[in-house]
Amino acid sequence: MTGTTGRPTAYERLTVAPWPVPAGRHHQEPPWAGHPALGEVSGRLSTAPPLVSVDEVGRLRDELAAVARGDALVLQAGDCAENLEECGPEQAAARVTVLDALGDHLERSSGRRVVRIGRLAGQFAKPRSQPTERVGGRELPVFRGHMVNSAEPTAEARRPDPWRMLRAYEAAGTVLDAVRKRRGDRDTGPWASHEALVLDYELPLVRGGPEAVGPLLTSTHLPWVGERTRQPGSRHVTLLASVANPVACKIGPTATPDEVLLLSRLLDPGRTPGRLTLIVRMGRAVVAEALPPLVAAVRRAGHPVVWLCDPMHGNTVRAVGGRKTRYLPDLIAEAAAFRAVLEQQGQHAGGVHLETAADDVSECVGGPVGSPDALARRYTTLCDPRLNPEQARRFLNTWA
Ligand code: PEP
Ligand code: MN
């Protein structure tokens, strides 16, 4: 246990996992099985101090419960892939400050309290649709996030290195310090979240909490399971089902009502407000048709989930020249359709999940980035295209 500003103190170290996360490999796991350093890295992570505390996680769950009741909104935002080179104390503070400012902006325009959750302090791993890519005529392993390898297009940089997990852990600690500092004693402060993807990193950071709480994933406040690993019964879903944190799950265009019901039952067996957040990422053309049966099923089953709209991941296109981009009007259209579906069923549209940069990047088209020609000015993302702060404000204006 801990105060709200200091780093968490020790938890009981779990030597035996108290739940049956299915064994075996997953198609999104880094191709480093058998690497001689894995055992040592895992051992170090399993004795490293927890990054978050039971108290913090409980506070966030209470805040999310208020969102589930319709009394507040969520703004979840940050990089698609965090950069290990941008995790120093000042850089971390700058990123948290931008998140908080966007939260203030939404709070002013919506008139509701806004729970601010960063994609930060652990957003270092990316699921990929292909294991390799062609760069300049050469076939290279894909970039999988700074927890795994480096983005530069050389064979050496792309080699997966388990030692990177320790660097990610250290960086996450520094970023979480910035999150705590910013939160101070305010009612609603920033929190950390990331996709729990690399189980070699996440599993050693599960610790035994107080008996009444149960095991805690101490790598972050709010872990989520992504669109590519959210199969009911997957190792990733089982991990999230086994920990006391509030948890989230992406819901893409192919999700069926049965699947979402099963996920809700696994991840929120107690029908606990604040426990489960569903992040809908369908695409502007699909959401109006695909979302209503899912909302109806979850509502009838009585799961008090938080519904968030991720308008980014279903609206990615390639601009001329091959850069990935997203058009602000598409994002706004998906969000409007999302809200209409929720409102039609008397449910609270709980907020948004965005990919944003703290700097004035030019990765998405809209507002200050007038056309795809302007993308080249400052396109620095390690993975997906992010909104710059002005674009994010414009998006949030339309939400309110
Ligand atoms: C992401 O959030 O960066 C991501 C990969 O999303 P999804 O799992 O929804 O595709
Ligand atoms: Mn992304």
Short mmCIF file of C-alpha atoms and ligand atoms in Angstrom, two decimals:
data_model
loop_
_atom_site.label_atom_id
_atom_site.label_comp_id
_atom_site.label_asym_id
_atom_site.label_seq_id
_atom_site.Cartn_x
_atom_site.Cartn_y
_atom_site.Cartn_z
CA MET A 1 0.00 0.00 0.00
CA THR A 2 1.12 3.54 -0.48
CA GLY A 3 0.18 7.16 -0.31
CA THR A 4 -1.14 8.63 -3.51
CA THR A 5 2.05 10.41 -4.51
CA GLY A 6 4.88 8.05 -3.56
CA ARG A 7 5.95 5.00 -5.50
CA PRO A 8 4.18 1.80 -4.51
CA THR A 9 5.83 -0.27 -1.84
CA ALA A 10 6.48 -4.00 -2.01
CA TYR A 11 3.81 -6.54 -2.70
CA GLU A 12 3.96 -10.20 -2.05
CA ARG A 13 5.93 -11.83 -4.82
CA LEU A 14 3.91 -14.50 -6.58
CA THR A 15 6.10 -17.47 -7.29
CA VAL A 16 3.24 -19.56 -8.62
CA ALA A 17 0.60 -18.05 -10.87
CA PRO A 18 -2.74 -18.37 -9.04
CA TRP A 19 -4.68 -18.70 -12.28
CA PRO A 20 -4.37 -20.89 -15.32
CA VAL A 21 -3.14 -18.61 -18.11
CA PRO A 22 -3.03 -21.10 -20.97
CA ALA A 23 0.50 -22.20 -21.81
CA GLY A 24 1.97 -21.99 -25.27
CA ARG A 25 2.87 -19.33 -27.73
CA HIS A 26 0.68 -16.77 -29.38
CA HIS A 27 1.01 -15.42 -32.90
CA GLN A 28 1.69 -11.90 -31.54
CA GLU A 29 4.49 -12.92 -29.21
CA PRO A 30 7.94 -11.59 -30.05
CA PRO A 31 10.00 -14.19 -31.89
CA TRP A 32 12.52 -14.53 -29.09
CA ALA A 33 11.57 -17.94 -27.66
CA GLY A 34 14.69 -19.72 -26.43
CA HIS A 35 16.71 -16.49 -26.18
CA PRO A 36 19.33 -17.06 -23.47
CA ALA A 37 18.48 -13.79 -21.68
CA LEU A 38 14.74 -14.46 -21.25
CA GLY A 39 15.10 -16.31 -17.97
CA GLU A 40 17.22 -13.64 -16.34
CA VAL A 41 15.04 -10.77 -17.56
CA SER A 42 11.95 -12.54 -16.33
CA GLY A 43 13.58 -13.16 -12.95
CA ARG A 44 14.53 -9.51 -12.61
CA LEU A 45 11.04 -8.33 -13.53
CA SER A 46 9.46 -10.70 -11.04
CA THR A 47 11.43 -9.15 -8.16
CA ALA A 48 11.27 -5.55 -9.38
CA PRO A 49 9.10 -3.12 -7.40
CA PRO A 50 5.50 -2.83 -8.58
CA LEU A 51 4.84 0.21 -10.76
CA VAL A 52 1.31 0.89 -9.48
CA SER A 53 -0.44 0.38 -6.16
CA VAL A 54 -3.67 -1.25 -5.01
CA ASP A 55 -4.89 2.16 -3.84
CA GLU A 56 -4.37 3.80 -7.21
CA VAL A 57 -6.01 1.02 -9.12
CA GLY A 58 -8.98 1.16 -6.74
CA ARG A 59 -9.31 4.90 -7.23
CA LEU A 60 -9.33 4.54 -10.99
CA ARG A 61 -11.97 1.81 -10.75
CA ASP A 62 -14.15 4.15 -8.69
CA GLU A 63 -13.70 6.90 -11.27
CA LEU A 64 -14.62 4.52 -14.07
CA ALA A 65 -17.67 3.43 -12.07
CA ALA A 66 -18.80 7.07 -12.16
CA VAL A 67 -18.38 7.00 -15.93
CA ALA A 68 -20.41 3.79 -16.15
CA ARG A 69 -23.19 5.55 -14.21
CA GLY A 70 -23.13 8.39 -16.72
CA ASP A 71 -21.65 10.95 -14.32
CA ALA A 72 -18.30 11.50 -16.07
CA LEU A 73 -16.40 11.02 -19.31
CA VAL A 74 -13.12 9.30 -20.19
CA LEU A 75 -10.39 10.76 -22.34
CA GLN A 76 -7.87 8.01 -23.09
CA ALA A 77 -5.10 9.32 -25.33
CA GLY A 78 -1.44 9.12 -26.23
CA ASP A 79 1.04 7.64 -28.62
CA CYS A 80 0.31 4.58 -30.72
CA ALA A 81 3.78 3.36 -29.74
CA GLU A 82 5.70 5.12 -26.99
CA ASN A 83 9.30 6.02 -27.75
CA LEU A 84 11.85 4.77 -25.20
CA GLU A 85 14.01 7.76 -26.11
CA GLU A 86 11.24 10.16 -25.01
CA CYS A 87 10.75 8.94 -21.47
CA GLY A 88 13.02 11.26 -19.51
CA PRO A 89 11.36 13.16 -16.63
CA GLU A 90 10.85 16.39 -18.63
CA GLN A 91 9.58 14.63 -21.73
CA ALA A 92 7.25 12.49 -19.66
CA ALA A 93 5.96 15.56 -17.83
CA ALA A 94 5.32 17.28 -21.16
CA ARG A 95 3.29 14.35 -22.44
CA VAL A 96 1.24 14.16 -19.24
CA THR A 97 0.66 17.92 -19.36
CA VAL A 98 -0.79 17.69 -22.87
CA LEU A 99 -3.06 14.83 -21.85
CA ASP A 100 -4.27 16.82 -18.87
CA ALA A 101 -4.84 19.93 -20.98
CA LEU A 102 -6.94 17.95 -23.44
CA GLY A 103 -8.88 16.59 -20.47
CA ASP A 104 -9.50 20.16 -19.26
CA HIS A 105 -10.61 21.11 -22.76
CA LEU A 106 -13.18 18.29 -22.88
CA GLU A 107 -14.26 19.08 -19.34
CA ARG A 108 -14.96 22.70 -20.23
CA SER A 109 -16.74 21.93 -23.46
CA SER A 110 -18.81 19.02 -22.14
CA GLY A 111 -19.52 20.33 -18.65
CA ARG A 112 -18.68 16.89 -17.24
CA ARG A 113 -15.83 15.56 -15.16
CA VAL A 114 -13.21 13.91 -17.33
CA VAL A 115 -11.10 10.95 -16.26
CA ARG A 116 -7.75 11.27 -18.06
CA ILE A 117 -6.00 8.04 -19.01
CA GLY A 118 -2.75 8.09 -20.96
CA ARG A 119 -1.55 5.56 -23.46
CA LEU A 120 1.77 5.74 -21.65
CA ALA A 121 4.18 4.22 -19.14
CA GLY A 122 4.18 0.86 -20.91
CA GLN A 123 2.77 1.38 -24.41
CA PHE A 124 5.94 -0.12 -25.86
CA ALA A 125 4.62 -3.18 -27.71
CA LYS A 126 2.70 -3.41 -30.98
CA PRO A 127 0.65 -6.23 -32.46
CA ARG A 128 1.39 -6.65 -36.15
CA SER A 129 -0.53 -8.21 -39.00
CA GLN A 130 2.61 -9.55 -40.73
CA PRO A 131 5.87 -10.84 -39.18
CA THR A 132 8.01 -9.20 -41.88
CA GLU A 133 7.85 -6.21 -44.23
CA ARG A 134 9.69 -5.14 -47.38
CA VAL A 135 11.82 -2.03 -46.95
CA GLY A 136 13.86 -0.79 -49.88
CA GLY A 137 13.68 -4.16 -51.57
CA ARG A 138 14.70 -6.12 -48.46
CA GLU A 139 12.54 -8.36 -46.29
CA LEU A 140 12.95 -7.34 -42.64
CA PRO A 141 11.29 -8.42 -39.39
CA VAL A 142 8.59 -5.87 -38.48
CA PHE A 143 9.01 -3.28 -35.74
CA ARG A 144 7.15 -4.60 -32.67
CA GLY A 145 7.57 -1.70 -30.26
CA HIS A 146 10.55 -0.51 -28.24
CA MET A 147 9.98 -3.24 -25.66
CA VAL A 148 10.99 -5.72 -28.35
CA ASN A 149 13.13 -4.15 -31.07
CA SER A 150 14.06 -0.89 -32.75
CA ALA A 151 12.23 0.80 -35.62
CA GLU A 152 15.23 1.52 -37.87
CA PRO A 153 15.01 -0.54 -41.05
CA THR A 154 18.07 -2.74 -40.57
CA ALA A 155 18.24 -6.41 -39.71
CA GLU A 156 20.31 -5.64 -36.62
CA ALA A 157 17.85 -3.05 -35.27
CA ARG A 158 14.88 -5.34 -35.84
CA ARG A 159 16.35 -8.28 -33.93
CA PRO A 160 14.16 -8.86 -30.84
CA ASP A 161 16.05 -8.30 -27.58
CA PRO A 162 14.52 -9.36 -24.23
CA TRP A 163 16.78 -6.89 -22.35
CA ARG A 164 14.58 -4.17 -23.81
CA MET A 165 11.85 -5.26 -21.39
CA LEU A 166 13.97 -3.99 -18.50
CA ARG A 167 14.52 -0.67 -20.25
CA ALA A 168 10.76 -0.45 -20.80
CA TYR A 169 10.13 -1.19 -17.13
CA GLU A 170 12.56 1.55 -16.03
CA ALA A 171 11.09 4.05 -18.47
CA ALA A 172 7.56 3.18 -17.34
CA GLY A 173 8.62 3.98 -13.78
CA THR A 174 9.86 7.41 -14.79
CA VAL A 175 6.70 8.16 -16.75
CA LEU A 176 4.53 6.99 -13.86
CA ASP A 177 6.41 9.37 -11.57
CA ALA A 178 5.35 12.18 -13.90
CA VAL A 179 1.76 10.89 -13.86
CA ARG A 180 1.72 10.88 -10.05
CA LYS A 181 3.29 14.28 -9.78
CA ARG A 182 0.65 15.73 -12.07
CA ARG A 183 -2.18 14.03 -10.22
CA GLY A 184 -1.16 15.43 -6.86
CA ASP A 185 -4.18 15.55 -4.58
CA ARG A 186 -6.77 16.44 -7.17
CA ASP A 187 -10.04 14.48 -7.43
CA THR A 188 -9.48 13.37 -10.97
CA GLY A 189 -5.97 12.84 -12.12
CA PRO A 190 -4.17 11.23 -15.03
CA TRP A 191 -3.75 7.47 -15.06
CA ALA A 192 -1.67 5.06 -17.10
CA SER A 193 -2.80 2.38 -19.52
CA HIS A 194 -1.30 0.21 -22.23
CA GLU A 195 -2.04 -2.84 -24.33
CA ALA A 196 -1.00 -5.90 -22.31
CA LEU A 197 0.57 -7.68 -25.26
CA VAL A 198 4.00 -9.08 -24.38
CA LEU A 199 3.26 -11.67 -21.72
CA ASP A 200 6.96 -12.15 -20.99
CA TYR A 201 6.76 -8.60 -19.60
CA GLU A 202 3.29 -8.64 -18.04
CA LEU A 203 3.24 -12.00 -16.25
CA PRO A 204 6.25 -11.37 -13.96
CA LEU A 205 4.60 -8.09 -12.91
CA VAL A 206 1.47 -9.80 -11.58
CA ARG A 207 1.66 -9.71 -7.80
CA GLY A 208 -0.44 -10.87 -4.90
CA GLY A 209 -2.49 -8.01 -3.48
CA PRO A 210 -4.39 -7.95 -0.19
CA GLU A 211 -6.61 -11.00 0.16
CA ALA A 212 -9.77 -9.02 -0.41
CA VAL A 213 -8.37 -7.63 -3.66
CA GLY A 214 -6.53 -10.53 -5.26
CA PRO A 215 -3.72 -10.52 -7.80
CA LEU A 216 -2.83 -7.19 -9.35
CA LEU A 217 -1.14 -6.45 -12.66
CA THR A 218 1.40 -3.95 -11.36
CA SER A 219 2.65 -2.80 -14.80
CA THR A 220 -0.17 -0.26 -15.23
CA HIS A 221 -3.45 1.01 -13.83
CA LEU A 222 -5.60 -0.01 -16.80
CA PRO A 223 -4.38 -2.81 -19.09
CA TRP A 224 -6.28 -3.47 -22.29
CA VAL A 225 -6.43 -6.39 -24.66
CA GLY A 226 -6.18 -5.51 -28.33
CA GLU A 227 -8.27 -6.44 -31.34
CA ARG A 228 -5.82 -9.16 -32.40
CA THR A 229 -5.56 -10.94 -29.05
CA ARG A 230 -9.06 -10.59 -27.62
CA GLN A 231 -10.31 -14.10 -28.44
CA PRO A 232 -12.25 -15.43 -25.41
CA GLY A 233 -9.90 -17.95 -23.82
CA SER A 234 -6.74 -16.38 -25.23
CA ARG A 235 -3.76 -16.02 -22.92
CA HIS A 236 -4.24 -12.25 -22.97
CA VAL A 237 -7.93 -12.34 -22.02
CA THR A 238 -7.19 -14.91 -19.33
CA LEU A 239 -4.51 -12.67 -17.84
CA LEU A 240 -6.87 -9.70 -17.66
CA ALA A 241 -9.66 -11.90 -16.28
CA SER A 242 -7.31 -12.92 -13.45
CA VAL A 243 -6.29 -9.53 -12.09
CA ALA A 244 -8.07 -6.96 -9.95
CA ASN A 245 -7.28 -3.91 -12.13
CA PRO A 246 -10.00 -2.27 -14.14
CA VAL A 247 -9.51 -3.73 -17.62
CA ALA A 248 -10.44 -2.81 -21.18
CA CYS A 249 -10.97 -4.67 -24.43
CA LYS A 250 -10.97 -3.43 -28.02
CA ILE A 251 -14.04 -4.34 -30.06
CA GLY A 252 -13.59 -4.34 -33.83
CA PRO A 253 -15.98 -4.68 -36.77
CA THR A 254 -16.04 -8.48 -36.83
CA ALA A 255 -17.05 -8.93 -33.18
CA THR A 256 -20.31 -10.83 -32.74
CA PRO A 257 -22.82 -10.38 -29.88
CA ASP A 258 -21.97 -13.86 -28.58
CA GLU A 259 -18.28 -13.07 -28.55
CA VAL A 260 -18.77 -9.76 -26.74
CA LEU A 261 -21.08 -11.40 -24.23
CA LEU A 262 -18.53 -14.10 -23.53
CA LEU A 263 -15.78 -11.49 -23.14
CA SER A 264 -18.01 -9.49 -20.78
CA ARG A 265 -18.73 -12.58 -18.71
CA LEU A 266 -15.01 -13.46 -18.53
CA LEU A 267 -13.76 -9.97 -17.80
CA ASP A 268 -16.66 -8.74 -15.65
CA PRO A 269 -18.14 -11.81 -13.97
CA GLY A 270 -19.39 -9.79 -11.00
CA ARG A 271 -21.10 -7.11 -13.09
CA THR A 272 -19.00 -4.52 -11.27
CA PRO A 273 -19.28 -0.87 -12.34
CA GLY A 274 -15.86 0.39 -13.42
CA ARG A 275 -14.37 -3.06 -13.96
CA LEU A 276 -14.77 -3.37 -17.74
CA THR A 277 -14.34 -0.81 -20.49
CA LEU A 278 -15.19 -1.75 -24.08
CA ILE A 279 -13.33 0.28 -26.69
CA VAL A 280 -15.19 0.25 -29.99
CA ARG A 281 -13.00 0.65 -33.11
CA MET A 282 -15.05 -0.23 -36.12
CA GLY A 283 -14.63 2.40 -38.81
CA ARG A 284 -17.04 5.13 -39.81
CA ALA A 285 -18.72 3.01 -42.47
CA VAL A 286 -19.44 0.08 -40.16
CA VAL A 287 -20.24 1.35 -36.69
CA ALA A 288 -23.88 2.32 -37.20
CA GLU A 289 -24.75 -1.16 -38.35
CA ALA A 290 -22.37 -3.34 -36.34
CA LEU A 291 -22.58 -1.71 -32.91
CA PRO A 292 -26.32 -1.79 -32.02
CA PRO A 293 -26.60 -5.59 -31.52
CA LEU A 294 -23.47 -5.56 -29.33
CA VAL A 295 -24.75 -2.78 -27.10
CA ALA A 296 -28.14 -4.48 -26.85
CA ALA A 297 -26.59 -7.80 -25.84
CA VAL A 298 -24.34 -6.29 -23.16
CA ARG A 299 -27.18 -4.16 -21.79
CA ARG A 300 -29.56 -7.14 -21.54
CA ALA A 301 -26.88 -9.19 -19.78
CA GLY A 302 -26.52 -6.44 -17.18
CA HIS A 303 -22.81 -5.63 -17.51
CA PRO A 304 -22.33 -1.99 -16.44
CA VAL A 305 -19.49 -1.41 -18.91
CA VAL A 306 -17.91 1.87 -19.95
CA TRP A 307 -18.34 2.31 -23.72
CA LEU A 308 -15.50 4.21 -25.37
CA CYS A 309 -15.13 5.18 -29.02
CA ASP A 310 -11.72 4.65 -30.65
CA PRO A 311 -12.27 6.41 -33.99
CA MET A 312 -8.65 5.93 -35.03
CA HIS A 313 -8.09 2.25 -35.78
CA GLY A 314 -10.98 1.62 -38.15
CA ASN A 315 -10.19 4.70 -40.25
CA THR A 316 -6.55 4.28 -41.27
CA VAL A 317 -5.76 4.83 -44.95
CA ARG A 318 -2.63 5.10 -47.08
CA ALA A 319 -1.89 8.51 -48.53
CA VAL A 320 -0.14 8.87 -51.87
CA GLY A 321 3.48 7.98 -51.18
CA GLY A 322 2.49 5.19 -48.80
CA ARG A 323 2.25 7.03 -45.47
CA LYS A 324 -0.48 5.80 -43.14
CA THR A 325 -2.89 8.59 -42.28
CA ARG A 326 -6.36 9.36 -40.92
CA TYR A 327 -8.81 12.08 -41.90
CA LEU A 328 -10.32 14.12 -39.09
CA PRO A 329 -13.81 14.14 -40.69
CA ASP A 330 -13.79 10.31 -40.67
CA LEU A 331 -12.94 10.29 -36.97
CA ILE A 332 -15.68 12.82 -36.22
CA ALA A 333 -18.20 10.83 -38.26
CA GLU A 334 -17.43 7.58 -36.45
CA ALA A 335 -17.71 9.26 -33.07
CA ALA A 336 -21.07 10.82 -33.97
CA ALA A 337 -22.42 7.46 -35.15
CA PHE A 338 -21.11 5.79 -31.99
CA ARG A 339 -22.89 8.30 -29.77
CA ALA A 340 -26.12 7.99 -31.71
CA VAL A 341 -26.13 4.19 -31.20
CA LEU A 342 -25.52 4.49 -27.46
CA GLU A 343 -28.10 7.22 -27.01
CA GLN A 344 -30.73 5.27 -28.96
CA GLN A 345 -30.39 2.48 -26.42
CA GLY A 346 -30.39 4.77 -23.42
CA GLN A 347 -26.72 4.05 -22.70
CA HIS A 348 -24.00 6.52 -21.78
CA ALA A 349 -21.38 7.21 -24.44
CA GLY A 350 -18.50 7.09 -21.99
CA GLY A 351 -15.83 8.91 -23.94
CA VAL A 352 -13.03 8.55 -26.43
CA HIS A 353 -9.79 6.70 -27.03
CA LEU A 354 -7.41 8.67 -29.27
CA GLU A 355 -3.92 8.43 -30.63
CA THR A 356 -2.34 11.81 -29.96
CA ALA A 357 1.13 13.34 -29.96
CA ALA A 358 2.31 15.97 -27.51
CA ASP A 359 4.02 17.85 -30.38
CA ASP A 360 2.70 19.63 -33.43
CA VAL A 361 3.06 16.60 -35.74
CA SER A 362 1.55 16.27 -39.23
CA GLU A 363 0.37 12.68 -39.38
CA CYS A 364 -3.42 12.98 -39.72
CA VAL A 365 -5.20 15.21 -42.23
CA GLY A 366 -7.54 17.93 -40.98
CA GLY A 367 -7.49 21.33 -39.31
CA PRO A 368 -3.93 22.69 -39.44
CA VAL A 369 -2.83 19.83 -41.73
CA GLY A 370 -4.83 20.90 -44.76
CA SER A 371 -4.08 18.13 -47.23
CA PRO A 372 -2.10 14.90 -47.61
CA ASP A 373 0.69 16.99 -49.17
CA ALA A 374 1.27 18.54 -45.75
CA LEU A 375 1.96 15.19 -44.04
CA ALA A 376 5.68 15.32 -44.83
CA ARG A 377 6.28 18.38 -42.63
CA ARG A 378 6.61 16.51 -39.36
CA TYR A 379 5.69 12.84 -39.61
CA THR A 380 7.52 11.21 -36.69
CA THR A 381 5.26 8.44 -35.38
CA LEU A 382 6.83 5.06 -34.67
CA CYS A 383 3.63 3.32 -35.73
CA ASP A 384 0.14 4.74 -36.37
CA PRO A 385 -0.62 8.39 -37.29
CA ARG A 386 -1.50 10.59 -34.29
CA LEU A 387 -3.55 13.74 -33.91
CA ASN A 388 -1.57 16.82 -32.95
CA PRO A 389 -2.96 18.80 -29.99
CA GLU A 390 -4.88 21.27 -32.19
CA GLN A 391 -6.49 18.42 -34.17
CA ALA A 392 -7.36 16.66 -30.92
CA ARG A 393 -9.04 19.82 -29.59
CA ARG A 394 -11.07 20.13 -32.79
CA PHE A 395 -12.15 16.52 -32.47
CA LEU A 396 -13.12 17.00 -28.83
CA ASN A 397 -15.16 20.12 -29.68
CA THR A 398 -17.39 17.98 -31.87
CA TRP A 399 -17.81 15.42 -29.10
CA ALA A 400 -19.11 18.05 -26.73
C1 PEP B 1 -3.67 0.30 -30.90
O1 PEP B 1 -4.46 0.73 -30.05
O2 PEP B 1 -2.62 0.88 -31.21
C2 PEP B 1 -4.05 -0.93 -31.62
C3 PEP B 1 -3.16 -1.74 -32.18
O3 PEP B 1 -5.37 -1.09 -31.65
P1 PEP B 1 -6.27 -2.35 -32.07
O4 PEP B 1 -5.90 -3.49 -31.17
O5 PEP B 1 -7.67 -1.86 -31.80
O6 PEP B 1 -6.02 -2.63 -33.52
MN MN B 2 -2.35 2.29 -33.03
#
